[in-house]
PDB file of C-alpha atoms in Angstrom:
ATOM      1  CA  UNK A1364     -41.242  -8.328   9.054  1.00 45.00           C
ATOM      2  CA  UNK A1365     -44.557  -9.250   7.193  1.00 45.00           C
ATOM      3  CA  UNK A1366     -46.590  -6.514   8.499  1.00 46.00           C
ATOM      4  CA  UNK A1367     -43.199  -3.790   7.110  1.00 43.00           C
ATOM      5  CA  UNK A1368     -43.451  -5.596   3.921  1.00 39.00           C
ATOM      6  CA  UNK A1369     -47.365  -5.653   3.244  1.00 40.00           C
ATOM      7  CA  UNK A1370     -46.670  -1.881   4.404  1.00 42.00           C
ATOM      8  CA  UNK A1371     -44.390  -1.150   1.473  1.00 35.00           C
ATOM      9  CA  UNK A1372     -46.057  -3.254  -1.037  1.00 36.00           C
ATOM     10  CA  UNK A1373     -49.230  -1.669   0.057  1.00 39.00           C
ATOM     11  CA  UNK A1374     -47.582   2.056  -0.164  1.00 37.00           C
ATOM     12  CA  UNK A1375     -46.053   0.870  -3.494  1.00 35.00           C
ATOM     13  CA  UNK A1376     -49.970   0.415  -5.011  1.00 36.00           C
ATOM     14  CA  UNK A1377     -50.671   3.818  -3.405  1.00 34.00           C
ATOM     15  CA  UNK A1378     -48.393   5.564  -5.179  1.00 33.00           C
ATOM     16  CA  UNK A1379     -48.706   4.174  -9.223  1.00 35.00           C
ATOM     17  CA  UNK A1380     -52.890   4.986  -8.760  1.00 35.00           C
ATOM     18  CA  UNK A1381     -52.227   8.168  -7.132  1.00 34.00           C
ATOM     19  CA  UNK A1382     -49.527   9.060  -9.549  1.00 34.00           C
ATOM     20  CA  UNK A1383     -50.141   6.978 -12.322  1.00 39.00           C
ATOM     21  CA  UNK A1384     -47.407   5.042 -13.836  1.00 40.00           C
ATOM     22  CA  UNK A1385     -48.146   6.199 -17.674  1.00 43.00           C
ATOM     23  CA  UNK A1386     -47.260   8.816 -20.266  1.00 51.00           C
ATOM     24  CA  UNK A1387     -45.489  12.243 -18.353  1.00 49.00           C
ATOM     25  CA  UNK A1388     -47.791  14.562 -20.561  1.00 54.00           C
ATOM     26  CA  UNK A1389     -44.800  17.856 -21.327  1.00 67.00           C
ATOM     27  CA  UNK A1390     -47.447  19.349 -23.750  1.00 82.00           C
ATOM     28  CA  UNK A1391     -51.244  20.667 -22.824  1.00 91.00           C
ATOM     29  CA  UNK A1392     -54.006  19.772 -24.608  1.00 95.00           C
ATOM     30  CA  UNK A1393     -57.097  21.712 -25.199  1.00 93.00           C
ATOM     31  CA  UNK A1394     -59.592  18.515 -24.202  1.00 94.00           C
ATOM     32  CA  UNK A1395     -59.151  16.641 -19.994  1.00 94.00           C
ATOM     33  CA  UNK A1396     -57.490  13.750 -20.713  1.00 94.00           C
ATOM     34  CA  UNK A1397     -59.796  10.583 -21.573  1.00 94.00           C
ATOM     35  CA  UNK A1398     -59.260   7.368 -19.961  1.00 92.00           C
ATOM     36  CA  UNK A1399     -61.571   4.655 -21.157  1.00 92.00           C
ATOM     37  CA  UNK A1400     -61.835   0.227 -20.565  1.00 90.00           C
ATOM     38  CA  UNK A1401     -61.836  -0.946 -23.645  1.00 90.00           C
ATOM     39  CA  UNK A1402     -65.263  -3.492 -24.385  1.00 90.00           C
ATOM     40  CA  UNK A1403     -65.631  -7.263 -25.095  1.00 87.00           C
ATOM     41  CA  UNK A1404     -64.660  -7.235 -29.250  1.00 84.00           C
ATOM     42  CA  UNK A1405     -64.651  -9.489 -31.504  1.00 76.00           C
ATOM     43  CA  UNK A1406     -63.393  -7.972 -33.621  1.00 77.00           C
ATOM     44  CA  UNK A1407     -59.277  -7.607 -33.741  1.00 79.00           C
ATOM     45  CA  UNK A1408     -56.810  -6.273 -35.221  1.00 75.00           C
ATOM     46  CA  UNK A1409     -57.304  -3.308 -37.661  1.00 77.00           C
ATOM     47  CA  UNK A1410     -55.523  -0.820 -40.218  1.00 82.00           C
ATOM     48  CA  UNK A1411     -52.533   0.520 -37.968  1.00 87.00           C
ATOM     49  CA  UNK A1412     -50.612  -1.833 -35.857  1.00 85.00           C
ATOM     50  CA  UNK A1413     -47.920  -1.760 -32.943  1.00 86.00           C
ATOM     51  CA  UNK A1414     -46.966  -4.566 -30.810  1.00 80.00           C
ATOM     52  CA  UNK A1415     -45.155  -4.947 -27.812  1.00 84.00           C
ATOM     53  CA  UNK A1416     -42.765  -7.557 -26.768  1.00 79.00           C
ATOM     54  CA  UNK A1417     -40.716  -8.675 -23.273  1.00 73.00           C
ATOM     55  CA  UNK A1418     -38.230 -10.632 -23.148  1.00 72.00           C
ATOM     56  CA  UNK A1419     -39.034 -14.203 -21.068  1.00 71.00           C
ATOM     57  CA  UNK A1420     -35.905 -15.294 -19.055  1.00 73.00           C
ATOM     58  CA  UNK A1421     -37.407 -19.134 -19.383  1.00 73.00           C
ATOM     59  CA  UNK A1422     -37.891 -19.556 -23.216  1.00 74.00           C
ATOM     60  CA  UNK A1423     -34.484 -17.009 -24.165  1.00 79.00           C
ATOM     61  CA  UNK A1424     -36.987 -15.276 -25.960  1.00 72.00           C
ATOM     62  CA  UNK A1425     -39.172 -12.222 -26.591  1.00 78.00           C
ATOM     63  CA  UNK A1426     -42.960 -12.662 -25.912  1.00 73.00           C
ATOM     64  CA  UNK A1427     -45.613 -10.236 -27.319  1.00 75.00           C
ATOM     65  CA  UNK A1428     -47.534  -8.886 -24.434  1.00 80.00           C
ATOM     66  CA  UNK A1429     -50.139  -6.873 -25.870  1.00 87.00           C
ATOM     67  CA  UNK A1430     -51.443  -5.474 -29.805  1.00 91.00           C
ATOM     68  CA  UNK A1431     -52.900  -2.153 -30.119  1.00 93.00           C
ATOM     69  CA  UNK A1432     -54.369  -1.382 -33.222  1.00 94.00           C
ATOM     70  CA  UNK A1433     -56.857   1.221 -34.707  1.00 94.00           C
ATOM     71  CA  UNK A1434     -59.160   1.852 -37.643  1.00 93.00           C
ATOM     72  CA  UNK A1435     -59.677   4.633 -38.857  1.00 92.00           C
ATOM     73  CA  UNK A1436     -63.383   4.283 -40.336  1.00 90.00           C
ATOM     74  CA  UNK A1437     -65.055   4.775 -37.081  1.00 91.00           C
ATOM     75  CA  UNK A1438     -62.579   5.969 -35.269  1.00 94.00           C
ATOM     76  CA  UNK A1439     -62.195   2.189 -33.217  1.00 95.00           C
ATOM     77  CA  UNK A1440     -59.322   1.228 -30.884  1.00 95.00           C
ATOM     78  CA  UNK A1441     -58.665  -2.017 -30.532  1.00 94.00           C
ATOM     79  CA  UNK A1442     -55.941  -3.679 -27.978  1.00 93.00           C
ATOM     80  CA  UNK A1443     -55.284  -7.156 -27.457  1.00 91.00           C
ATOM     81  CA  UNK A1444     -54.117  -8.292 -23.968  1.00 86.00           C
ATOM     82  CA  UNK A1445     -51.914 -11.146 -25.563  1.00 81.00           C
ATOM     83  CA  UNK A1446     -50.493 -13.079 -21.976  1.00 77.00           C
ATOM     84  CA  UNK A1447     -52.234 -14.496 -19.245  1.00 77.00           C
ATOM     85  CA  UNK A1448     -50.155 -12.992 -16.382  1.00 78.00           C
ATOM     86  CA  UNK A1449     -52.251  -9.717 -14.390  1.00 78.00           C
ATOM     87  CA  UNK A1450     -50.658  -6.991 -16.124  1.00 82.00           C
ATOM     88  CA  UNK A1451     -52.168  -4.153 -18.402  1.00 87.00           C
ATOM     89  CA  UNK A1452     -52.259  -3.498 -21.646  1.00 91.00           C
ATOM     90  CA  UNK A1453     -53.159   0.098 -23.450  1.00 94.00           C
ATOM     91  CA  UNK A1454     -53.275   2.377 -26.626  1.00 96.00           C
ATOM     92  CA  UNK A1455     -52.058   5.562 -25.638  1.00 97.00           C
ATOM     93  CA  UNK A1456     -53.384   8.111 -28.401  1.00 97.00           C
ATOM     94  CA  UNK A1457     -52.960  11.926 -29.029  1.00 97.00           C
ATOM     95  CA  UNK A1458     -54.921  13.900 -30.990  1.00 97.00           C
ATOM     96  CA  UNK A1459     -53.870  17.035 -32.599  1.00 98.00           C
ATOM     97  CA  UNK A1460     -55.677  19.109 -35.149  1.00 98.00           C
ATOM     98  CA  UNK A1461     -54.622  22.286 -37.870  1.00 97.00           C
ATOM     99  CA  UNK A1462     -55.467  25.999 -36.278  1.00 97.00           C
ATOM    100  CA  UNK A1463     -54.458  28.006 -39.445  1.00 96.00           C
ATOM    101  CA  UNK A1464     -50.952  28.402 -38.390  1.00 97.00           C
ATOM    102  CA  UNK A1465     -49.915  25.265 -36.481  1.00 97.00           C
ATOM    103  CA  UNK A1466     -50.423  21.719 -35.335  1.00 97.00           C
ATOM    104  CA  UNK A1467     -52.307  22.003 -31.225  1.00 97.00           C
ATOM    105  CA  UNK A1468     -52.831  19.209 -28.970  1.00 97.00           C
ATOM    106  CA  UNK A1469     -56.280  18.536 -29.046  1.00 98.00           C
ATOM    107  CA  UNK A1470     -57.106  15.293 -26.977  1.00 97.00           C
ATOM    108  CA  UNK A1471     -55.490  12.386 -25.605  1.00 97.00           C
ATOM    109  CA  UNK A1472     -55.871   9.240 -23.624  1.00 97.00           C
ATOM    110  CA  UNK A1473     -56.159   5.387 -23.526  1.00 96.00           C
ATOM    111  CA  UNK A1474     -58.211   2.476 -23.749  1.00 96.00           C
ATOM    112  CA  UNK A1475     -57.148  -0.411 -21.215  1.00 94.00           C
ATOM    113  CA  UNK A1476     -57.518  -3.584 -21.767  1.00 93.00           C
ATOM    114  CA  UNK A1477     -58.976  -5.909 -18.604  1.00 90.00           C
ATOM    115  CA  UNK A1478     -61.064  -7.956 -19.860  1.00 90.00           C
ATOM    116  CA  UNK A1479     -57.706 -11.012 -19.709  1.00 87.00           C
ATOM    117  CA  UNK A1480     -55.956 -12.476 -22.856  1.00 88.00           C
ATOM    118  CA  UNK A1481     -55.949 -13.572 -24.413  1.00 90.00           C
ATOM    119  CA  UNK A1482     -59.749 -11.112 -25.309  1.00 90.00           C
ATOM    120  CA  UNK A1483     -59.484  -8.172 -27.820  1.00 93.00           C
ATOM    121  CA  UNK A1484     -61.049  -5.077 -26.392  1.00 93.00           C
ATOM    122  CA  UNK A1485     -62.580  -2.202 -28.425  1.00 94.00           C
ATOM    123  CA  UNK A1486     -62.586   1.663 -27.377  1.00 96.00           C
ATOM    124  CA  UNK A1487     -65.237   3.348 -29.136  1.00 95.00           C
ATOM    125  CA  UNK A1488     -63.815   7.155 -30.235  1.00 96.00           C
ATOM    126  CA  UNK A1489     -64.917  10.250 -32.307  1.00 95.00           C
ATOM    127  CA  UNK A1490     -61.812  11.929 -34.037  1.00 96.00           C
ATOM    128  CA  UNK A1491     -62.560  14.930 -36.022  1.00 96.00           C
ATOM    129  CA  UNK A1492     -61.381  14.076 -39.672  1.00 95.00           C
ATOM    130  CA  UNK A1493     -59.324  15.925 -42.005  1.00 94.00           C
ATOM    131  CA  UNK A1494     -61.748  17.017 -44.658  1.00 94.00           C
ATOM    132  CA  UNK A1495     -63.841  18.377 -41.888  1.00 94.00           C
ATOM    133  CA  UNK A1496     -63.606  21.523 -39.927  1.00 96.00           C
ATOM    134  CA  UNK A1497     -62.302  20.829 -36.828  1.00 97.00           C
ATOM    135  CA  UNK A1498     -62.470  22.637 -33.291  1.00 97.00           C
ATOM    136  CA  UNK A1499     -60.007  25.726 -34.668  1.00 97.00           C
ATOM    137  CA  UNK A1500     -62.139  26.317 -37.723  1.00 97.00           C
ATOM    138  CA  UNK A1501     -59.734  24.844 -40.286  1.00 97.00           C
ATOM    139  CA  UNK A1502     -58.452  21.233 -41.363  1.00 96.00           C
ATOM    140  CA  UNK A1503     -56.542  19.036 -40.692  1.00 96.00           C
ATOM    141  CA  UNK A1504     -56.417  16.288 -37.940  1.00 97.00           C
ATOM    142  CA  UNK A1505     -53.930  13.768 -37.319  1.00 97.00           C
ATOM    143  CA  UNK A1506     -53.471  10.850 -33.877  1.00 97.00           C
ATOM    144  CA  UNK A1507     -50.752   9.124 -32.842  1.00 97.00           C
ATOM    145  CA  UNK A1508     -50.371   6.138 -30.908  1.00 96.00           C
ATOM    146  CA  UNK A1509     -48.356   3.922 -28.586  1.00 96.00           C
ATOM    147  CA  UNK A1510     -48.812   0.162 -27.474  1.00 94.00           C
ATOM    148  CA  UNK A1511     -48.282  -0.294 -23.426  1.00 92.00           C
ATOM    149  CA  UNK A1512     -48.663  -3.549 -20.877  1.00 89.00           C
ATOM    150  CA  UNK A1513     -48.223  -1.707 -17.386  1.00 87.00           C
ATOM    151  CA  UNK A1514     -47.189  -3.741 -14.182  1.00 82.00           C
ATOM    152  CA  UNK A1515     -46.163  -2.454 -10.826  1.00 83.00           C
ATOM    153  CA  UNK A1516     -42.682  -0.876 -11.704  1.00 85.00           C
ATOM    154  CA  UNK A1517     -42.367  -0.716 -15.431  1.00 84.00           C
ATOM    155  CA  UNK A1518     -44.619   0.316 -18.340  1.00 88.00           C
ATOM    156  CA  UNK A1519     -43.510  -0.733 -21.823  1.00 87.00           C
ATOM    157  CA  UNK A1520     -44.151   0.898 -25.105  1.00 92.00           C
ATOM    158  CA  UNK A1521     -44.170   0.601 -28.852  1.00 91.00           C
ATOM    159  CA  UNK A1522     -42.540   2.703 -29.864  1.00 94.00           C
ATOM    160  CA  UNK A1523     -41.108   3.657 -26.312  1.00 92.00           C
ATOM    161  CA  UNK A1524     -41.682   7.302 -26.834  1.00 93.00           C
ATOM    162  CA  UNK A1525     -44.740   8.883 -28.152  1.00 95.00           C
ATOM    163  CA  UNK A1526     -43.213  11.453 -29.871  1.00 94.00           C
ATOM    164  CA  UNK A1527     -41.870   8.946 -32.257  1.00 95.00           C
ATOM    165  CA  UNK A1528     -44.934   7.160 -32.666  1.00 95.00           C
ATOM    166  CA  UNK A1529     -45.806   7.801 -36.990  1.00 95.00           C
ATOM    167  CA  UNK A1530     -48.536  10.209 -37.757  1.00 96.00           C
ATOM    168  CA  UNK A1531     -51.423   9.243 -39.086  1.00 95.00           C
ATOM    169  CA  UNK A1532     -53.594  11.740 -41.207  1.00 94.00           C
ATOM    170  CA  UNK A1533     -57.104  10.940 -39.516  1.00 90.00           C
ATOM    171  CA  UNK A1534     -59.033  10.647 -43.196  1.00 85.00           C
ATOM    172  CA  UNK A1535     -61.394   8.009 -43.330  1.00 64.00           C
TER     173      UNK A1535
END
């Protein structure tokens, strides 16, 4: 019985690692998915933040388990793992550009914090500014994001769907 249980656990872990458990990408982005591990940071927070809370039956309350923030100046993501339980915290982000007649999906990715609680990590990106000419030869750049926590069975994000995330005009 022990061997069968180990096989089932191994199959679940393999499936999660191969197929992923994050977003399902319904749109085609111009650039490939970017997956980046955050580096340790003494900075905490940023301009625009969201937090993830999960139900804790022991304390009969919701516990904050992750906080993700974006800082426009420098295009920097900050992500904190707030709960020492081995689960992964990350920010999923999308960058869309104006092509002259509509918004087009350009880049998307994750900034993952594998540094353990209560450490902050950062990922430094370089997005087009709204006021500069972009990939399509027009002006306009916007970003939206979710802060998420992933375990073997679930991914909890705030907001729960990326389509519910507020757009950020990327003009530092």
